[in-house]
DNA sequence: AGTGCGATTGACT
DNA sequence: GTCAATCGCACTA
């Protein structure tokens, strides 16, 4: 399956365009772009994999209410929640729902589109498929860290969500990756068959 | 103040 | 395919 061709130049997505409900947001984001302005130039990629974390979901960081780490989840929708997993990997989430509700969508993988040379440099590898396949890898490729926690991803900053009007890919659905709690919930979404999707092959059909 | 645990990755068989 | 490094954070006392 070849990647969808862009229909127009990428433009920033407005907050009002984002679905409020996290599962709908997770689906909406498949095929959209994460863009990053670096000192050396522009970099970004197409979102090919997301996971929703919803109310009453014990696997979600918002489950036990706001804490210093997860407060961005409870802020306004369309903002970044960045946290560190396993001591080393940064995770990028998009906050969802209204203020006070700890919903979010984890961006799990990108298909590199712009600034591939910069991503190669940031990742320390030339393997295109490994540049942003995985939540920790994509943040490393785009130099996203805790400085971006809480920023508006629909704002004028150096990290934003964009669309180029490309045709939405066929979306697959599965259980989420790497969880011990709530492992059965089918809240992962992905561009079917896209080689830049992370996780086992069995979860990319 | 101490403890246990991950929304992972990269190295290795 | 398997496996362990790694450390910030939330939770208990």
PDB file of N, CA and C in Angstrom, chain A residues 7 48 63 72 101 104-105 110 131 153 156:
ATOM      1  N   UNK A   7      -2.635  16.398  -0.793  1.00  0.00           N
ATOM      2  CA  UNK A   7      -3.508  17.104  -1.717  1.00  0.00           C
ATOM      3  C   UNK A   7      -3.187  18.595  -1.767  1.00  0.00           C
ATOM      4  N   UNK A  48       0.491   7.448  11.824  1.00  0.00           N
ATOM      5  CA  UNK A  48      -0.008   6.159  11.328  1.00  0.00           C
ATOM      6  C   UNK A  48      -0.499   5.258  12.459  1.00  0.00           C
ATOM      7  N   UNK A  63      -6.512   8.287  35.373  1.00  0.00           N
ATOM      8  CA  UNK A  63      -7.455   7.467  36.129  1.00  0.00           C
ATOM      9  C   UNK A  63      -7.595   7.905  37.588  1.00  0.00           C
ATOM     10  N   UNK A  72      -1.365  18.092  32.378  1.00  0.00           N
ATOM     11  CA  UNK A  72      -1.696  18.547  31.014  1.00  0.00           C
ATOM     12  C   UNK A  72      -2.864  17.776  30.417  1.00  0.00           C
ATOM     13  N   UNK A 101     -11.130  16.895  32.625  1.00  0.00           N
ATOM     14  CA  UNK A 101     -11.286  15.491  32.266  1.00  0.00           C
ATOM     15  C   UNK A 101      -9.970  14.959  31.710  1.00  0.00           C
ATOM     16  N   UNK A 104      -6.912  11.372  26.816  1.00  0.00           N
ATOM     17  CA  UNK A 104      -5.826  11.705  25.917  1.00  0.00           C
ATOM     18  C   UNK A 104      -5.645  10.668  24.828  1.00  0.00           C
ATOM     19  N   UNK A 105      -4.868  11.069  23.817  1.00  0.00           N
ATOM     20  CA  UNK A 105      -4.537  10.178  22.707  1.00  0.00           C
ATOM     21  C   UNK A 105      -3.015  10.136  22.570  1.00  0.00           C
ATOM     22  N   UNK A 110       4.954   7.587  13.410  1.00  0.00           N
ATOM     23  CA  UNK A 110       4.850   8.494  12.271  1.00  0.00           C
ATOM     24  C   UNK A 110       5.536   7.877  11.055  1.00  0.00           C
ATOM     25  N   UNK A 131      12.897   5.385  12.068  1.00  0.00           N
ATOM     26  CA  UNK A 131      13.045   6.772  12.512  1.00  0.00           C
ATOM     27  C   UNK A 131      11.957   7.174  13.504  1.00  0.00           C
ATOM     28  N   UNK A 153      -1.056  22.381  20.773  1.00  0.00           N
ATOM     29  CA  UNK A 153      -0.635  21.777  19.502  1.00  0.00           C
ATOM     30  C   UNK A 153      -1.386  22.374  18.309  1.00  0.00           C
ATOM     31  N   UNK A 156       0.643  28.599  17.696  1.00  0.00           N
ATOM     32  CA  UNK A 156       1.661  29.084  16.757  1.00  0.00           C
ATOM     33  C   UNK A 156       3.077  28.607  17.079  1.00  0.00           C
TER      34      UNK A 156
END
